[in-house]
mmCIF file with all atom_site columns, C-alpha atoms in Angstrom:
data_model
loop_
_atom_site.group_PDB
_atom_site.id
_atom_site.type_symbol
_atom_site.label_atom_id
_atom_site.label_alt_id
_atom_site.label_comp_id
_atom_site.label_asym_id
_atom_site.label_entity_id
_atom_site.label_seq_id
_atom_site.pdbx_PDB_ins_code
_atom_site.Cartn_x
_atom_site.Cartn_y
_atom_site.Cartn_z
_atom_site.occupancy
_atom_site.B_iso_or_equiv
_atom_site.pdbx_formal_charge
_atom_site.auth_seq_id
_atom_site.auth_comp_id
_atom_site.auth_asym_id
_atom_site.auth_atom_id
_atom_site.pdbx_PDB_model_num
ATOM 1   C CA . MET A 1 1   ? -3.553  -18.746 -10.015 1.00 82.00 ? 282 MET A CA 1
ATOM 2   C CA . SER A 1 2   ? -0.305  -18.486 -8.083  1.00 92.00 ? 283 SER A CA 1
ATOM 3   C CA . ARG A 1 3   ? 1.371   -15.254 -6.981  1.00 95.00 ? 284 ARG A CA 1
ATOM 4   C CA . PRO A 1 4   ? 4.965   -15.963 -5.792  1.00 96.00 ? 285 PRO A CA 1
ATOM 5   C CA . PRO A 1 5   ? 6.652   -15.618 -3.459  1.00 97.00 ? 286 PRO A CA 1
ATOM 6   C CA . LEU A 1 6   ? 4.550   -18.103 -1.530  1.00 98.00 ? 287 LEU A CA 1
ATOM 7   C CA . PRO A 1 7   ? 4.232   -18.651 2.210   1.00 98.00 ? 288 PRO A CA 1
ATOM 8   C CA . PRO A 1 8   ? 5.780   -19.534 4.514   1.00 98.00 ? 289 PRO A CA 1
ATOM 9   C CA . PHE A 1 9   ? 7.772   -16.330 4.128   1.00 98.00 ? 290 PHE A CA 1
ATOM 10  C CA . THR A 1 10  ? 11.418  -15.669 4.899   1.00 98.00 ? 291 THR A CA 1
ATOM 11  C CA . ARG A 1 11  ? 12.708  -12.172 5.603   1.00 98.00 ? 292 ARG A CA 1
ATOM 12  C CA . GLU A 1 12  ? 13.805  -11.946 1.959   1.00 98.00 ? 293 GLU A CA 1
ATOM 13  C CA . THR A 1 13  ? 10.527  -13.168 0.444   1.00 98.00 ? 294 THR A CA 1
ATOM 14  C CA . ALA A 1 14  ? 8.398   -11.064 2.828   1.00 98.00 ? 295 ALA A CA 1
ATOM 15  C CA . ALA A 1 15  ? 10.387  -7.944  1.839   1.00 98.00 ? 296 ALA A CA 1
ATOM 16  C CA . GLN A 1 16  ? 9.992   -8.930  -1.828  1.00 98.00 ? 297 GLN A CA 1
ATOM 17  C CA . LYS A 1 17  ? 6.212   -9.263  -1.349  1.00 98.00 ? 298 LYS A CA 1
ATOM 18  C CA . ALA A 1 18  ? 6.068   -5.805  0.291   1.00 98.00 ? 299 ALA A CA 1
ATOM 19  C CA . ARG A 1 19  ? 8.023   -4.220  -2.574  1.00 98.00 ? 300 ARG A CA 1
ATOM 20  C CA . MET A 1 20  ? 5.827   -5.922  -5.162  1.00 98.00 ? 301 MET A CA 1
ATOM 21  C CA . ALA A 1 21  ? 2.766   -4.504  -3.402  1.00 98.00 ? 302 ALA A CA 1
ATOM 22  C CA . GLU A 1 22  ? 4.366   -1.040  -3.309  1.00 98.00 ? 303 GLU A CA 1
ATOM 23  C CA . ASP A 1 23  ? 5.145   -1.161  -7.024  1.00 98.00 ? 304 ASP A CA 1
ATOM 24  C CA . ALA A 1 24  ? 1.615   -2.290  -7.895  1.00 98.00 ? 305 ALA A CA 1
ATOM 25  C CA . TRP A 1 25  ? -0.020  0.417   -5.754  1.00 98.00 ? 306 TRP A CA 1
ATOM 26  C CA . ASN A 1 26  ? 2.273   3.061   -7.273  1.00 98.00 ? 307 ASN A CA 1
ATOM 27  C CA . SER A 1 27  ? 0.940   2.075   -10.695 1.00 98.00 ? 308 SER A CA 1
ATOM 28  C CA . ARG A 1 28  ? -2.458  3.396   -9.552  1.00 98.00 ? 309 ARG A CA 1
ATOM 29  C CA . ASP A 1 29  ? -4.071  0.662   -11.655 1.00 98.00 ? 310 ASP A CA 1
ATOM 30  C CA . PRO A 1 30  ? -6.951  -0.721  -9.548  1.00 98.00 ? 311 PRO A CA 1
ATOM 31  C CA . VAL A 1 31  ? -7.372  -3.865  -11.660 1.00 98.00 ? 312 VAL A CA 1
ATOM 32  C CA . ARG A 1 32  ? -3.650  -4.689  -11.525 1.00 98.00 ? 313 ARG A CA 1
ATOM 33  C CA . VAL A 1 33  ? -3.618  -4.209  -7.760  1.00 98.00 ? 314 VAL A CA 1
ATOM 34  C CA . SER A 1 34  ? -6.757  -6.339  -7.269  1.00 98.00 ? 315 SER A CA 1
ATOM 35  C CA . LEU A 1 35  ? -5.139  -9.368  -8.928  1.00 98.00 ? 316 LEU A CA 1
ATOM 36  C CA . ALA A 1 36  ? -2.828  -9.803  -5.913  1.00 98.00 ? 317 ALA A CA 1
ATOM 37  C CA . TYR A 1 37  ? -5.878  -10.580 -3.735  1.00 98.00 ? 318 TYR A CA 1
ATOM 38  C CA . THR A 1 38  ? -8.173  -13.603 -3.526  1.00 98.00 ? 319 THR A CA 1
ATOM 39  C CA . GLU A 1 39  ? -11.586 -13.318 -5.205  1.00 98.00 ? 320 GLU A CA 1
ATOM 40  C CA . ASP A 1 40  ? -13.185 -13.020 -1.744  1.00 98.00 ? 321 ASP A CA 1
ATOM 41  C CA . SER A 1 41  ? -10.410 -11.014 -0.052  1.00 98.00 ? 322 SER A CA 1
ATOM 42  C CA . ARG A 1 42  ? -11.577 -9.176  3.081   1.00 98.00 ? 323 ARG A CA 1
ATOM 43  C CA . TRP A 1 43  ? -10.397 -5.602  3.693   1.00 98.00 ? 324 TRP A CA 1
ATOM 44  C CA . ARG A 1 44  ? -10.525 -3.022  6.413   1.00 98.00 ? 325 ARG A CA 1
ATOM 45  C CA . ASN A 1 45  ? -9.154  0.301   5.218   1.00 97.00 ? 326 ASN A CA 1
ATOM 46  C CA . ARG A 1 46  ? -9.534  3.083   7.784   1.00 96.00 ? 327 ARG A CA 1
ATOM 47  C CA . SER A 1 47  ? -13.242 2.816   8.662   1.00 95.00 ? 328 SER A CA 1
ATOM 48  C CA . GLU A 1 48  ? -14.313 0.981   5.484   1.00 97.00 ? 329 GLU A CA 1
ATOM 49  C CA . VAL A 1 49  ? -14.853 -2.772  5.532   1.00 98.00 ? 330 VAL A CA 1
ATOM 50  C CA . PHE A 1 50  ? -15.562 -4.676  2.323   1.00 98.00 ? 331 PHE A CA 1
ATOM 51  C CA . GLN A 1 51  ? -14.938 -7.938  0.514   1.00 98.00 ? 332 GLN A CA 1
ATOM 52  C CA . GLY A 1 52  ? -14.049 -9.138  -2.980  1.00 98.00 ? 333 GLY A CA 1
ATOM 53  C CA . ARG A 1 53  ? -12.054 -7.995  -5.987  1.00 98.00 ? 334 ARG A CA 1
ATOM 54  C CA . GLU A 1 54  ? -14.875 -5.911  -7.451  1.00 98.00 ? 335 GLU A CA 1
ATOM 55  C CA . ALA A 1 55  ? -15.113 -3.970  -4.182  1.00 98.00 ? 336 ALA A CA 1
ATOM 56  C CA . ILE A 1 56  ? -11.305 -3.560  -4.163  1.00 98.00 ? 337 ILE A CA 1
ATOM 57  C CA . VAL A 1 57  ? -11.348 -2.090  -7.683  1.00 98.00 ? 338 VAL A CA 1
ATOM 58  C CA . ALA A 1 58  ? -14.207 0.266   -6.770  1.00 98.00 ? 339 ALA A CA 1
ATOM 59  C CA . PHE A 1 59  ? -12.441 1.362   -3.574  1.00 98.00 ? 340 PHE A CA 1
ATOM 60  C CA . LEU A 1 60  ? -9.086  1.994   -5.287  1.00 98.00 ? 341 LEU A CA 1
ATOM 61  C CA . THR A 1 61  ? -10.763 3.878   -8.138  1.00 98.00 ? 342 THR A CA 1
ATOM 62  C CA . ARG A 1 62  ? -12.400 6.246   -5.618  1.00 98.00 ? 343 ARG A CA 1
ATOM 63  C CA . LYS A 1 63  ? -9.184  6.492   -3.602  1.00 98.00 ? 344 LYS A CA 1
ATOM 64  C CA . TRP A 1 64  ? -7.002  7.567   -6.510  1.00 98.00 ? 345 TRP A CA 1
ATOM 65  C CA . GLU A 1 65  ? -9.587  10.011  -7.832  1.00 98.00 ? 346 GLU A CA 1
ATOM 66  C CA . LYS A 1 66  ? -9.309  11.796  -4.469  1.00 98.00 ? 347 LYS A CA 1
ATOM 67  C CA . GLU A 1 67  ? -5.620  11.172  -3.700  1.00 98.00 ? 348 GLU A CA 1
ATOM 68  C CA . GLN A 1 68  ? -3.909  12.776  -6.685  1.00 98.00 ? 349 GLN A CA 1
ATOM 69  C CA . GLU A 1 69  ? -0.202  12.304  -7.549  1.00 97.00 ? 350 GLU A CA 1
ATOM 70  C CA . TYR A 1 70  ? -0.098  9.419   -5.072  1.00 98.00 ? 351 TYR A CA 1
ATOM 71  C CA . ARG A 1 71  ? 3.393   8.079   -4.228  1.00 98.00 ? 352 ARG A CA 1
ATOM 72  C CA . LEU A 1 72  ? 3.895   5.261   -1.706  1.00 98.00 ? 353 LEU A CA 1
ATOM 73  C CA . ILE A 1 73  ? 6.724   3.553   0.190   1.00 98.00 ? 354 ILE A CA 1
ATOM 74  C CA . LYS A 1 74  ? 6.078   0.295   2.096   1.00 97.00 ? 355 LYS A CA 1
ATOM 75  C CA . ASP A 1 75  ? 8.638   -1.268  4.451   1.00 96.00 ? 356 ASP A CA 1
ATOM 76  C CA . LEU A 1 76  ? 8.521   -4.737  5.943   1.00 97.00 ? 357 LEU A CA 1
ATOM 77  C CA . TRP A 1 77  ? 7.784   -4.607  9.671   1.00 97.00 ? 358 TRP A CA 1
ATOM 78  C CA . ALA A 1 78  ? 7.300   -8.268  10.642  1.00 98.00 ? 359 ALA A CA 1
ATOM 79  C CA . PHE A 1 79  ? 6.415   -11.664 9.183   1.00 98.00 ? 360 PHE A CA 1
ATOM 80  C CA . ASP A 1 80  ? 5.487   -15.167 10.320  1.00 98.00 ? 361 ASP A CA 1
ATOM 81  C CA . GLY A 1 81  ? 4.265   -18.082 8.228   1.00 98.00 ? 362 GLY A CA 1
ATOM 82  C CA . ASN A 1 82  ? 1.603   -16.658 5.916   1.00 98.00 ? 363 ASN A CA 1
ATOM 83  C CA . HIS A 1 83  ? 1.393   -13.236 7.626   1.00 98.00 ? 364 HIS A CA 1
ATOM 84  C CA . ILE A 1 84  ? 3.229   -10.011 6.830   1.00 98.00 ? 365 ILE A CA 1
ATOM 85  C CA . ALA A 1 85  ? 3.016   -6.633  8.550   1.00 98.00 ? 366 ALA A CA 1
ATOM 86  C CA . VAL A 1 86  ? 4.234   -3.470  6.830   1.00 98.00 ? 367 VAL A CA 1
ATOM 87  C CA . ARG A 1 87  ? 4.462   0.174   7.723   1.00 97.00 ? 368 ARG A CA 1
ATOM 88  C CA . PHE A 1 88  ? 4.016   2.711   4.999   1.00 97.00 ? 369 PHE A CA 1
ATOM 89  C CA . GLN A 1 89  ? 3.918   6.364   4.079   1.00 97.00 ? 370 GLN A CA 1
ATOM 90  C CA . TYR A 1 90  ? 2.428   7.966   1.041   1.00 98.00 ? 371 TYR A CA 1
ATOM 91  C CA . GLU A 1 91  ? 2.070   11.509  -0.245  1.00 98.00 ? 372 GLU A CA 1
ATOM 92  C CA . TRP A 1 92  ? -0.771  12.934  -2.297  1.00 98.00 ? 373 TRP A CA 1
ATOM 93  C CA . HIS A 1 93  ? -2.736  16.102  -2.831  1.00 98.00 ? 374 HIS A CA 1
ATOM 94  C CA . ASP A 1 94  ? -6.433  16.805  -3.004  1.00 98.00 ? 375 ASP A CA 1
ATOM 95  C CA . ALA A 1 95  ? -8.322  18.629  -5.769  1.00 98.00 ? 376 ALA A CA 1
ATOM 96  C CA . ALA A 1 96  ? -7.573  21.972  -4.100  1.00 98.00 ? 377 ALA A CA 1
ATOM 97  C CA . GLY A 1 97  ? -3.801  21.298  -4.195  1.00 98.00 ? 378 GLY A CA 1
ATOM 98  C CA . GLN A 1 98  ? -3.338  20.623  -0.440  1.00 98.00 ? 379 GLN A CA 1
ATOM 99  C CA . TRP A 1 99  ? -0.570  18.047  0.079   1.00 98.00 ? 380 TRP A CA 1
ATOM 100 C CA . TYR A 1 100 ? -0.771  15.279  2.687   1.00 98.00 ? 381 TYR A CA 1
ATOM 101 C CA . ARG A 1 101 ? 1.509   12.610  4.046   1.00 98.00 ? 382 ARG A CA 1
ATOM 102 C CA . SER A 1 102 ? -0.354  9.520   5.178   1.00 98.00 ? 383 SER A CA 1
ATOM 103 C CA . TYR A 1 103 ? 1.212   7.173   7.720   1.00 96.00 ? 384 TYR A CA 1
ATOM 104 C CA . GLY A 1 104 ? 0.017   3.670   8.414   1.00 97.00 ? 385 GLY A CA 1
ATOM 105 C CA . ASN A 1 105 ? 0.375   0.006   9.121   1.00 98.00 ? 386 ASN A CA 1
ATOM 106 C CA . GLU A 1 106 ? -1.071  -2.980  7.338   1.00 98.00 ? 387 GLU A CA 1
ATOM 107 C CA . GLN A 1 107 ? -1.497  -6.580  8.386   1.00 98.00 ? 388 GLN A CA 1
ATOM 108 C CA . TRP A 1 108 ? -1.691  -9.101  5.562   1.00 98.00 ? 389 TRP A CA 1
ATOM 109 C CA . GLU A 1 109 ? -2.746  -12.748 5.479   1.00 98.00 ? 390 GLU A CA 1
ATOM 110 C CA . PHE A 1 110 ? -2.016  -14.902 2.422   1.00 98.00 ? 391 PHE A CA 1
ATOM 111 C CA . ASP A 1 111 ? -3.438  -18.134 1.064   1.00 98.00 ? 392 ASP A CA 1
ATOM 112 C CA . GLU A 1 112 ? -1.238  -21.020 -0.078  1.00 98.00 ? 393 GLU A CA 1
ATOM 113 C CA . HIS A 1 113 ? -1.102  -19.542 -3.604  1.00 98.00 ? 394 HIS A CA 1
ATOM 114 C CA . GLY A 1 114 ? 0.461   -16.265 -2.408  1.00 98.00 ? 395 GLY A CA 1
ATOM 115 C CA . LEU A 1 115 ? -2.757  -14.246 -2.844  1.00 98.00 ? 396 LEU A CA 1
ATOM 116 C CA . MET A 1 116 ? -3.741  -11.908 -0.049  1.00 98.00 ? 397 MET A CA 1
ATOM 117 C CA . ARG A 1 117 ? -6.993  -13.028 1.544   1.00 98.00 ? 398 ARG A CA 1
ATOM 118 C CA . ARG A 1 118 ? -7.095  -10.421 4.296   1.00 98.00 ? 399 ARG A CA 1
ATOM 119 C CA . ARG A 1 119 ? -5.813  -6.848  4.542   1.00 98.00 ? 400 ARG A CA 1
ATOM 120 C CA . GLU A 1 120 ? -6.260  -4.534  7.506   1.00 98.00 ? 401 GLU A CA 1
ATOM 121 C CA . ALA A 1 121 ? -4.971  -0.966  7.258   1.00 98.00 ? 402 ALA A CA 1
ATOM 122 C CA . SER A 1 122 ? -4.804  1.793   9.862   1.00 98.00 ? 403 SER A CA 1
ATOM 123 C CA . ILE A 1 123 ? -3.934  5.197   8.387   1.00 98.00 ? 404 ILE A CA 1
ATOM 124 C CA . ASN A 1 124 ? -3.495  8.777   9.601   1.00 97.00 ? 405 ASN A CA 1
ATOM 125 C CA . ASP A 1 125 ? -3.156  11.858  7.377   1.00 98.00 ? 406 ASP A CA 1
ATOM 126 C CA . ILE A 1 126 ? -1.106  14.963  8.106   1.00 97.00 ? 407 ILE A CA 1
ATOM 127 C CA . ALA A 1 127 ? -1.356  18.090  5.977   1.00 98.00 ? 408 ALA A CA 1
ATOM 128 C CA . ILE A 1 128 ? 2.055   19.169  4.663   1.00 98.00 ? 409 ILE A CA 1
ATOM 129 C CA . THR A 1 129 ? 3.309   21.977  2.495   1.00 98.00 ? 410 THR A CA 1
ATOM 130 C CA . GLU A 1 130 ? 4.620   21.220  -0.960  1.00 95.00 ? 411 GLU A CA 1
ATOM 131 C CA . LYS A 1 131 ? 8.144   22.117  0.213   1.00 97.00 ? 412 LYS A CA 1
ATOM 132 C CA . ASP A 1 132 ? 7.883   19.400  2.908   1.00 96.00 ? 413 ASP A CA 1
ATOM 133 C CA . ARG A 1 133 ? 7.288   16.631  0.377   1.00 97.00 ? 414 ARG A CA 1
ATOM 134 C CA . ARG A 1 134 ? 9.834   13.797  0.332   1.00 95.00 ? 415 ARG A CA 1
ATOM 135 C CA . PHE A 1 135 ? 8.578   11.596  -2.506  1.00 95.00 ? 416 PHE A CA 1
ATOM 136 C CA . HIS A 1 136 ? 9.357   13.228  -5.842  1.00 95.00 ? 417 HIS A CA 1
ATOM 137 C CA . TRP A 1 137 ? 9.599   10.482  -8.465  1.00 96.00 ? 418 TRP A CA 1
ATOM 138 C CA . ALA A 1 138 ? 7.307   10.528  -11.507 1.00 95.00 ? 419 ALA A CA 1
ATOM 139 C CA . ALA A 1 139 ? 3.782   9.358   -10.756 1.00 94.00 ? 420 ALA A CA 1
ATOM 140 C CA . PRO A 1 140 ? 2.348   6.972   -11.560 1.00 95.00 ? 421 PRO A CA 1
ATOM 141 C CA . GLY A 1 141 ? 5.469   4.882   -11.452 1.00 95.00 ? 422 GLY A CA 1
ATOM 142 C CA . VAL A 1 142 ? 7.593   2.697   -9.227  1.00 95.00 ? 423 VAL A CA 1
ATOM 143 C CA . ARG A 1 143 ? 9.973   4.154   -6.675  1.00 96.00 ? 424 ARG A CA 1
ATOM 144 C CA . PRO A 1 144 ? 13.408  4.411   -8.297  1.00 95.00 ? 425 PRO A CA 1
ATOM 145 C CA . ALA A 1 145 ? 16.144  2.165   -6.910  1.00 93.00 ? 426 ALA A CA 1
ATOM 146 C CA . ASP A 1 146 ? 18.122  5.178   -5.645  1.00 92.00 ? 427 ASP A CA 1
ATOM 147 C CA . VAL A 1 147 ? 15.226  6.375   -3.429  1.00 92.00 ? 428 VAL A CA 1
ATOM 148 C CA . PRO A 1 148 ? 15.622  4.672   -0.033  1.00 91.00 ? 429 PRO A CA 1
ATOM 149 C CA . GLY A 1 149 ? 12.847  3.054   2.000   1.00 91.00 ? 430 GLY A CA 1
ATOM 150 C CA . LEU A 1 150 ? 11.567  4.551   5.215   1.00 91.00 ? 431 LEU A CA 1
ATOM 151 C CA . GLY A 1 151 ? 14.660  3.565   7.189   1.00 81.00 ? 432 GLY A CA 1
ATOM 152 C CA . THR A 1 152 ? 14.681  3.985   10.936  1.00 69.00 ? 433 THR A CA 1
ATOM 153 C CA . ASP A 1 153 ? 12.820  7.317   11.144  1.00 67.00 ? 434 ASP A CA 1
ATOM 154 C CA . PRO A 1 154 ? 9.081   6.620   11.056  1.00 60.00 ? 435 PRO A CA 1
ATOM 155 C CA . PHE A 1 155 ? 8.179   10.300  10.741  1.00 63.00 ? 436 PHE A CA 1
#
């Protein structure tokens, strides 16, 4: 199975890969998301470390049960060969209705077929009020073209 664009990445193809990942994650479909990763993909997400597509699906299922009305923006940070680094923000609320904005960085490593074989994510959550939300498109769903990326202001 091949998942273009393939490494080595250019600025354009690395940004395309980041946007494709954003769109898939905004679908909140764990199986769809898992197909972008190798069968034995290794992950570190916050303090969790696991491996394989089945573990990815289980993790994302738990994640989106907790993180309701999830909306994500990923921006390309850096790239080289078969590596991409992104920064991201996402908003969500818990079962009690408390909203959060989560900030983070991910480092990705791809195989020759364009599948991600390694993902490391560092994430921090900040409680926000509903009036402080910035991401308002319909969820699940991709970020509309008229909603800009993160730009130069990381916070």
